Amino acid sequence: MKKLICISIFFTSILATDAQHFEHHLQRQSQRSVTDNMRSDTMDVLNYRITLNITDFTTNTINGNCEVKFTPKQNGITTLCLDLLALTIDSITLNNAQLAYNYNDTLITVVLPSAMNVGDTSTVIVYYNGSPAADASWGGFYYQSGYAYSLGVGFDAIPHTFGRVWHPCFDNFAEHATYDFIITTNNGKRAYCNGYLVGEQISGSDIIRTWRLNEPICSYLACVAVAGYTHVEQSYISPVTTDTIPVWLTAVPTDTTNIKNSFVNLFDAIQAFEEGYGPYRWNKVGYSFVPFASGAMEHATNIAYPRTFATGSLTYETIMAHELSHM
């Protein structure tokens, strides 16, 4: 089997950062990490259910809500803190009742109606809208050339996890939760997210797609990609487990021939990693091709991959293998 060499795009960015800038970020990282760790010690997020309308490609805005299901790890919890970066909150509810909250464009502090104890479970719904941010350096949420898509890390952000630009969450590397996505698009555009496609509903020009990921992940690995997409669906049969794993290569129709040719060794890469590290643990191998030319991002089951790297040749196949290796 052809040996596939995995390379990392991250080191280039790190090496280009000057010492003073890096020291400043380390200080901010240390301060933020203390808060994050304390929060994850007191509360456990179980599931995010993100319902968003991504149809406005004029003002580049999103609107909708995120249901956050959570349970305390300690008794007497009276607030829930969630990260959300520079978006507008319309309201926050629990059991159809509005809750009081404070929001400083970075952190939401939700006042719970009564103290919660270990064993309790509740769901807060945050309704919000706005134009999601991109990182000053790399990552975030992008509207480009008829595409809308997220890249879950921000190289210049502290912490580098960057789920908070498009949904409220515990945005750190410690917290893991399952995800549901209900995304409305229109004008022939479709949304592709983590996990498997539960269903699609068409209402006039609107296309409403529901996705589900049952494996808990960190917020930076959650994703959405919207465009006039179709997908090439293939099936990989694992020689290790004999399981059949669906493979989805998602692109605009004019790119599908190139992506099939550039990804001709994808099955070899999956097999190499299975033989080297163990069975593939996810329910899908997926790549969504986006107009981002500065690297790829390893979103679980739905890797964001530059369409310019799918040239029909094998020039960039080590990038393809590298992103898959994260799974």
Short mmCIF file of N, CA and C in Angstrom, two decimals, residues 57-177:
data_model
loop_
_atom_site.label_atom_id
_atom_site.label_comp_id
_atom_site.label_asym_id
_atom_site.label_seq_id
_atom_site.Cartn_x
_atom_site.Cartn_y
_atom_site.Cartn_z
N PHE A 57 -27.75 35.85 2.33
CA PHE A 57 -26.42 36.01 1.76
C PHE A 57 -26.19 37.45 1.29
N THR A 58 -27.07 38.37 1.75
CA THR A 58 -26.89 39.80 1.45
C THR A 58 -26.23 40.51 2.61
N THR A 59 -26.79 40.33 3.81
CA THR A 59 -26.18 40.92 5.00
C THR A 59 -25.35 39.90 5.76
N ASN A 60 -25.32 38.67 5.27
CA ASN A 60 -24.47 37.60 5.85
C ASN A 60 -24.78 37.36 7.32
N THR A 61 -26.06 37.15 7.60
CA THR A 61 -26.49 36.94 8.98
C THR A 61 -27.14 35.57 9.14
N ILE A 62 -27.18 35.13 10.37
CA ILE A 62 -27.88 33.91 10.75
C ILE A 62 -28.91 34.27 11.81
N ASN A 63 -29.95 33.46 11.95
CA ASN A 63 -30.88 33.65 13.07
C ASN A 63 -31.52 32.32 13.41
N GLY A 64 -31.84 32.16 14.69
CA GLY A 64 -32.44 30.92 15.15
C GLY A 64 -32.26 30.73 16.64
N ASN A 65 -32.05 29.50 17.06
CA ASN A 65 -31.90 29.22 18.48
C ASN A 65 -31.03 28.00 18.70
N CYS A 66 -30.56 27.87 19.91
CA CYS A 66 -29.79 26.70 20.32
C CYS A 66 -30.33 26.21 21.66
N GLU A 67 -30.78 24.96 21.69
CA GLU A 67 -31.23 24.33 22.93
C GLU A 67 -30.02 23.66 23.58
N VAL A 68 -29.75 24.03 24.80
CA VAL A 68 -28.61 23.50 25.54
C VAL A 68 -29.14 22.62 26.67
N LYS A 69 -28.94 21.32 26.55
CA LYS A 69 -29.36 20.37 27.59
C LYS A 69 -28.19 20.12 28.51
N PHE A 70 -28.40 20.25 29.81
CA PHE A 70 -27.29 20.18 30.75
C PHE A 70 -27.71 19.56 32.07
N THR A 71 -26.70 19.17 32.86
CA THR A 71 -26.94 18.62 34.19
C THR A 71 -25.82 19.07 35.12
N PRO A 72 -26.12 19.43 36.36
CA PRO A 72 -25.07 19.88 37.28
C PRO A 72 -24.17 18.73 37.75
N LYS A 73 -22.94 19.07 38.05
CA LYS A 73 -22.02 18.14 38.70
C LYS A 73 -21.89 18.42 40.19
N GLN A 74 -22.50 19.52 40.63
CA GLN A 74 -22.50 19.90 42.03
C GLN A 74 -23.91 20.34 42.42
N ASN A 75 -24.18 20.34 43.69
CA ASN A 75 -25.47 20.80 44.19
C ASN A 75 -25.51 22.32 44.30
N GLY A 76 -26.71 22.87 44.20
CA GLY A 76 -26.91 24.29 44.44
C GLY A 76 -26.49 25.19 43.28
N ILE A 77 -26.53 24.71 42.05
CA ILE A 77 -26.14 25.52 40.90
C ILE A 77 -27.28 26.47 40.53
N THR A 78 -26.99 27.76 40.44
CA THR A 78 -28.03 28.76 40.18
C THR A 78 -27.85 29.52 38.87
N THR A 79 -26.72 29.34 38.19
CA THR A 79 -26.49 30.03 36.92
C THR A 79 -25.87 29.07 35.90
N LEU A 80 -26.07 29.38 34.65
CA LEU A 80 -25.45 28.65 33.54
C LEU A 80 -24.70 29.67 32.69
N CYS A 81 -23.41 29.45 32.48
CA CYS A 81 -22.58 30.36 31.69
C CYS A 81 -22.26 29.73 30.33
N LEU A 82 -22.50 30.48 29.27
CA LEU A 82 -22.28 30.00 27.91
C LEU A 82 -21.48 31.02 27.12
N ASP A 83 -20.61 30.53 26.26
CA ASP A 83 -19.85 31.41 25.37
C ASP A 83 -20.68 31.72 24.12
N LEU A 84 -20.68 32.98 23.72
CA LEU A 84 -21.28 33.40 22.46
C LEU A 84 -20.62 34.71 22.08
N LEU A 85 -20.05 34.76 20.88
CA LEU A 85 -19.21 35.89 20.51
C LEU A 85 -19.94 36.89 19.61
N ALA A 86 -20.24 38.06 20.17
CA ALA A 86 -20.67 39.23 19.41
C ALA A 86 -21.89 38.99 18.52
N LEU A 87 -22.86 38.24 19.04
CA LEU A 87 -24.14 38.09 18.37
C LEU A 87 -25.23 38.70 19.24
N THR A 88 -26.41 38.89 18.69
CA THR A 88 -27.51 39.53 19.40
C THR A 88 -28.43 38.47 19.99
N ILE A 89 -28.68 38.55 21.29
CA ILE A 89 -29.60 37.63 21.95
C ILE A 89 -31.00 38.24 21.96
N ASP A 90 -31.96 37.48 21.45
CA ASP A 90 -33.35 37.93 21.47
C ASP A 90 -34.03 37.59 22.79
N SER A 91 -33.82 36.38 23.27
CA SER A 91 -34.38 35.96 24.56
C SER A 91 -33.77 34.63 24.94
N ILE A 92 -33.94 34.26 26.20
CA ILE A 92 -33.52 32.96 26.70
C ILE A 92 -34.67 32.40 27.53
N THR A 93 -35.03 31.15 27.25
CA THR A 93 -36.19 30.56 27.92
C THR A 93 -35.87 29.20 28.51
N LEU A 94 -36.70 28.81 29.44
CA LEU A 94 -36.69 27.46 30.01
C LEU A 94 -38.14 27.11 30.29
N ASN A 95 -38.64 26.03 29.71
CA ASN A 95 -40.04 25.62 29.87
C ASN A 95 -40.99 26.75 29.48
N ASN A 96 -40.67 27.42 28.37
CA ASN A 96 -41.49 28.50 27.80
C ASN A 96 -41.54 29.76 28.65
N ALA A 97 -40.74 29.82 29.70
CA ALA A 97 -40.67 31.02 30.54
C ALA A 97 -39.35 31.74 30.28
N GLN A 98 -39.41 33.06 30.14
CA GLN A 98 -38.19 33.81 29.88
C GLN A 98 -37.33 33.90 31.14
N LEU A 99 -36.02 33.83 30.91
CA LEU A 99 -35.07 33.87 32.00
C LEU A 99 -34.30 35.19 31.98
N ALA A 100 -33.87 35.63 33.13
CA ALA A 100 -32.97 36.78 33.22
C ALA A 100 -31.56 36.33 32.85
N TYR A 101 -30.79 37.24 32.27
CA TYR A 101 -29.42 36.90 31.89
C TYR A 101 -28.59 38.17 31.75
N ASN A 102 -27.28 38.01 31.81
CA ASN A 102 -26.33 39.07 31.49
C ASN A 102 -25.48 38.60 30.32
N TYR A 103 -25.15 39.54 29.42
CA TYR A 103 -24.36 39.18 28.23
C TYR A 103 -23.44 40.34 27.89
N ASN A 104 -22.15 40.06 27.77
CA ASN A 104 -21.16 41.10 27.49
C ASN A 104 -20.49 40.93 26.12
N ASP A 105 -21.24 40.29 25.19
CA ASP A 105 -20.74 40.01 23.84
C ASP A 105 -19.73 38.87 23.81
N THR A 106 -19.43 38.30 24.95
CA THR A 106 -18.49 37.19 25.04
C THR A 106 -19.06 36.03 25.85
N LEU A 107 -19.63 36.36 27.01
CA LEU A 107 -20.13 35.35 27.94
C LEU A 107 -21.57 35.67 28.33
N ILE A 108 -22.43 34.63 28.24
CA ILE A 108 -23.81 34.74 28.73
C ILE A 108 -23.87 34.11 30.11
N THR A 109 -24.43 34.85 31.06
CA THR A 109 -24.70 34.28 32.38
C THR A 109 -26.20 34.21 32.56
N VAL A 110 -26.73 33.01 32.51
CA VAL A 110 -28.17 32.78 32.59
C VAL A 110 -28.55 32.49 34.04
N VAL A 111 -29.54 33.21 34.54
CA VAL A 111 -30.03 33.00 35.91
C VAL A 111 -31.11 31.93 35.87
N LEU A 112 -30.85 30.81 36.50
CA LEU A 112 -31.81 29.72 36.52
C LEU A 112 -32.97 30.03 37.47
N PRO A 113 -34.17 29.52 37.20
CA PRO A 113 -35.33 29.86 38.04
C PRO A 113 -35.25 29.32 39.45
N SER A 114 -34.47 28.25 39.63
CA SER A 114 -34.26 27.69 40.96
C SER A 114 -32.95 26.92 40.95
N ALA A 115 -32.44 26.66 42.14
CA ALA A 115 -31.17 25.95 42.25
C ALA A 115 -31.32 24.52 41.72
N MET A 116 -30.28 24.07 41.02
CA MET A 116 -30.26 22.70 40.48
C MET A 116 -29.23 21.87 41.23
N ASN A 117 -29.51 20.59 41.34
CA ASN A 117 -28.63 19.68 42.06
C ASN A 117 -28.20 18.52 41.17
N VAL A 118 -27.23 17.77 41.65
CA VAL A 118 -26.75 16.59 40.93
C VAL A 118 -27.93 15.66 40.66
N GLY A 119 -28.04 15.21 39.40
CA GLY A 119 -29.16 14.35 39.01
C GLY A 119 -30.25 15.09 38.29
N ASP A 120 -30.30 16.43 38.43
CA ASP A 120 -31.27 17.24 37.70
C ASP A 120 -30.82 17.40 36.25
N THR A 121 -31.76 17.53 35.35
CA THR A 121 -31.47 17.81 33.95
C THR A 121 -32.44 18.87 33.45
N SER A 122 -31.92 19.81 32.68
CA SER A 122 -32.78 20.88 32.17
C SER A 122 -32.29 21.32 30.80
N THR A 123 -33.12 22.09 30.10
CA THR A 123 -32.78 22.58 28.77
C THR A 123 -33.11 24.06 28.66
N VAL A 124 -32.09 24.84 28.41
CA VAL A 124 -32.24 26.28 28.18
C VAL A 124 -32.17 26.54 26.68
N ILE A 125 -33.05 27.42 26.18
CA ILE A 125 -33.06 27.76 24.76
C ILE A 125 -32.62 29.21 24.60
N VAL A 126 -31.56 29.42 23.83
CA VAL A 126 -31.06 30.76 23.54
C VAL A 126 -31.47 31.13 22.12
N TYR A 127 -32.25 32.21 21.99
CA TYR A 127 -32.65 32.72 20.68
C TYR A 127 -31.71 33.87 20.31
N TYR A 128 -31.16 33.83 19.11
CA TYR A 128 -30.13 34.80 18.77
C TYR A 128 -30.07 35.05 17.27
N ASN A 129 -29.35 36.09 16.89
CA ASN A 129 -29.18 36.42 15.48
C ASN A 129 -27.94 37.28 15.32
N GLY A 130 -27.54 37.51 14.08
CA GLY A 130 -26.42 38.41 13.84
C GLY A 130 -25.48 37.89 12.76
N SER A 131 -24.39 38.60 12.62
CA SER A 131 -23.38 38.25 11.64
C SER A 131 -22.22 37.58 12.35
N PRO A 132 -22.03 36.27 12.18
CA PRO A 132 -20.98 35.56 12.91
C PRO A 132 -19.60 35.98 12.47
N ALA A 133 -18.67 35.95 13.40
CA ALA A 133 -17.33 36.51 13.18
C ALA A 133 -16.38 35.50 12.56
N ALA A 134 -15.41 36.04 11.85
CA ALA A 134 -14.24 35.28 11.42
C ALA A 134 -13.06 35.72 12.28
N ASP A 135 -12.13 34.82 12.50
CA ASP A 135 -10.94 35.14 13.28
C ASP A 135 -10.04 36.09 12.50
N ALA A 136 -9.29 36.92 13.20
CA ALA A 136 -8.39 37.86 12.54
C ALA A 136 -7.29 37.15 11.77
N SER A 137 -6.99 35.92 12.16
CA SER A 137 -5.91 35.18 11.53
C SER A 137 -6.42 34.02 10.68
N TRP A 138 -7.17 33.10 11.28
CA TRP A 138 -7.59 31.87 10.61
C TRP A 138 -8.75 31.27 11.36
N GLY A 139 -9.84 31.00 10.67
CA GLY A 139 -10.96 30.29 11.28
C GLY A 139 -12.15 31.19 11.55
N GLY A 140 -13.23 30.57 12.00
CA GLY A 140 -14.46 31.30 12.28
C GLY A 140 -15.56 30.93 11.32
N PHE A 141 -16.39 31.92 10.98
CA PHE A 141 -17.54 31.68 10.11
C PHE A 141 -17.40 32.57 8.89
N TYR A 142 -17.61 31.98 7.71
CA TYR A 142 -17.35 32.70 6.46
C TYR A 142 -18.56 32.67 5.53
N TYR A 143 -18.81 33.80 4.88
CA TYR A 143 -19.68 33.88 3.71
C TYR A 143 -18.77 34.23 2.53
N GLN A 144 -18.70 33.32 1.55
CA GLN A 144 -17.83 33.54 0.41
C GLN A 144 -18.44 32.94 -0.85
N SER A 145 -18.62 33.77 -1.86
CA SER A 145 -18.96 33.29 -3.21
C SER A 145 -20.14 32.31 -3.21
N GLY A 146 -21.19 32.63 -2.44
CA GLY A 146 -22.36 31.76 -2.40
C GLY A 146 -22.26 30.62 -1.42
N TYR A 147 -21.19 30.55 -0.65
CA TYR A 147 -21.01 29.56 0.40
C TYR A 147 -21.16 30.23 1.77
N ALA A 148 -21.65 29.48 2.74
CA ALA A 148 -21.57 29.86 4.15
C ALA A 148 -21.06 28.64 4.90
N TYR A 149 -20.02 28.82 5.73
CA TYR A 149 -19.44 27.66 6.38
C TYR A 149 -18.65 28.08 7.62
N SER A 150 -18.51 27.14 8.52
CA SER A 150 -17.76 27.38 9.75
C SER A 150 -16.43 26.64 9.72
N LEU A 151 -15.43 27.24 10.34
CA LEU A 151 -14.16 26.58 10.65
C LEU A 151 -13.99 26.70 12.15
N GLY A 152 -13.93 25.59 12.84
CA GLY A 152 -14.15 25.57 14.28
C GLY A 152 -13.04 26.05 15.18
N VAL A 153 -11.90 26.46 14.61
CA VAL A 153 -10.84 27.02 15.44
C VAL A 153 -10.52 28.43 14.98
N GLY A 154 -9.99 29.24 15.91
CA GLY A 154 -9.49 30.57 15.60
C GLY A 154 -8.04 30.65 16.04
N PHE A 155 -7.12 30.77 15.09
CA PHE A 155 -5.70 30.76 15.45
C PHE A 155 -5.33 31.94 16.35
N ASP A 156 -6.03 33.05 16.20
CA ASP A 156 -5.70 34.24 16.98
C ASP A 156 -6.59 34.37 18.21
N ALA A 157 -7.52 33.43 18.38
CA ALA A 157 -8.49 33.50 19.47
C ALA A 157 -7.98 32.78 20.70
N ILE A 158 -8.45 33.22 21.85
CA ILE A 158 -8.17 32.57 23.12
C ILE A 158 -9.50 32.25 23.79
N PRO A 159 -9.83 30.96 23.99
CA PRO A 159 -9.08 29.80 23.51
C PRO A 159 -9.25 29.63 22.01
N HIS A 160 -8.48 28.72 21.41
CA HIS A 160 -8.54 28.51 19.97
C HIS A 160 -9.84 27.85 19.53
N THR A 161 -10.56 27.22 20.45
CA THR A 161 -11.88 26.69 20.12
C THR A 161 -12.77 27.85 19.70
N PHE A 162 -13.53 27.67 18.60
CA PHE A 162 -14.24 28.82 18.04
C PHE A 162 -15.67 28.45 17.63
N GLY A 163 -16.27 27.54 18.40
CA GLY A 163 -17.68 27.25 18.17
C GLY A 163 -18.57 28.42 18.53
N ARG A 164 -18.11 29.26 19.44
CA ARG A 164 -18.92 30.36 19.97
C ARG A 164 -19.26 31.43 18.95
N VAL A 165 -18.64 31.39 17.76
CA VAL A 165 -18.97 32.40 16.76
C VAL A 165 -20.32 32.13 16.10
N TRP A 166 -20.85 30.89 16.25
CA TRP A 166 -22.14 30.62 15.59
C TRP A 166 -23.16 29.90 16.47
N HIS A 167 -22.76 29.47 17.69
CA HIS A 167 -23.78 28.94 18.60
C HIS A 167 -23.28 29.05 20.04
N PRO A 168 -24.20 29.27 21.00
CA PRO A 168 -23.81 29.30 22.41
C PRO A 168 -23.35 27.93 22.86
N CYS A 169 -22.28 27.90 23.66
CA CYS A 169 -21.69 26.60 24.02
C CYS A 169 -20.69 26.79 25.16
N PHE A 170 -20.23 25.67 25.71
CA PHE A 170 -19.02 25.65 26.53
C PHE A 170 -17.88 25.53 25.54
N ASP A 171 -17.23 26.61 25.21
CA ASP A 171 -16.26 26.61 24.12
C ASP A 171 -14.86 26.35 24.65
N ASN A 172 -14.61 25.09 25.00
CA ASN A 172 -13.29 24.71 25.48
C ASN A 172 -12.96 23.32 24.99
N PHE A 173 -11.78 22.84 25.32
CA PHE A 173 -11.35 21.53 24.86
C PHE A 173 -11.77 20.40 25.80
N ALA A 174 -12.43 20.74 26.90
CA ALA A 174 -12.77 19.73 27.90
C ALA A 174 -14.18 19.19 27.74
N GLU A 175 -15.11 20.06 27.35
CA GLU A 175 -16.53 19.70 27.34
C GLU A 175 -16.91 18.96 26.06
N HIS A 176 -17.61 17.84 26.18
CA HIS A 176 -18.06 17.06 25.03
C HIS A 176 -19.58 16.89 25.11
N ALA A 177 -20.25 17.05 23.97
CA ALA A 177 -21.70 16.89 23.93
C ALA A 177 -22.11 16.35 22.57
#
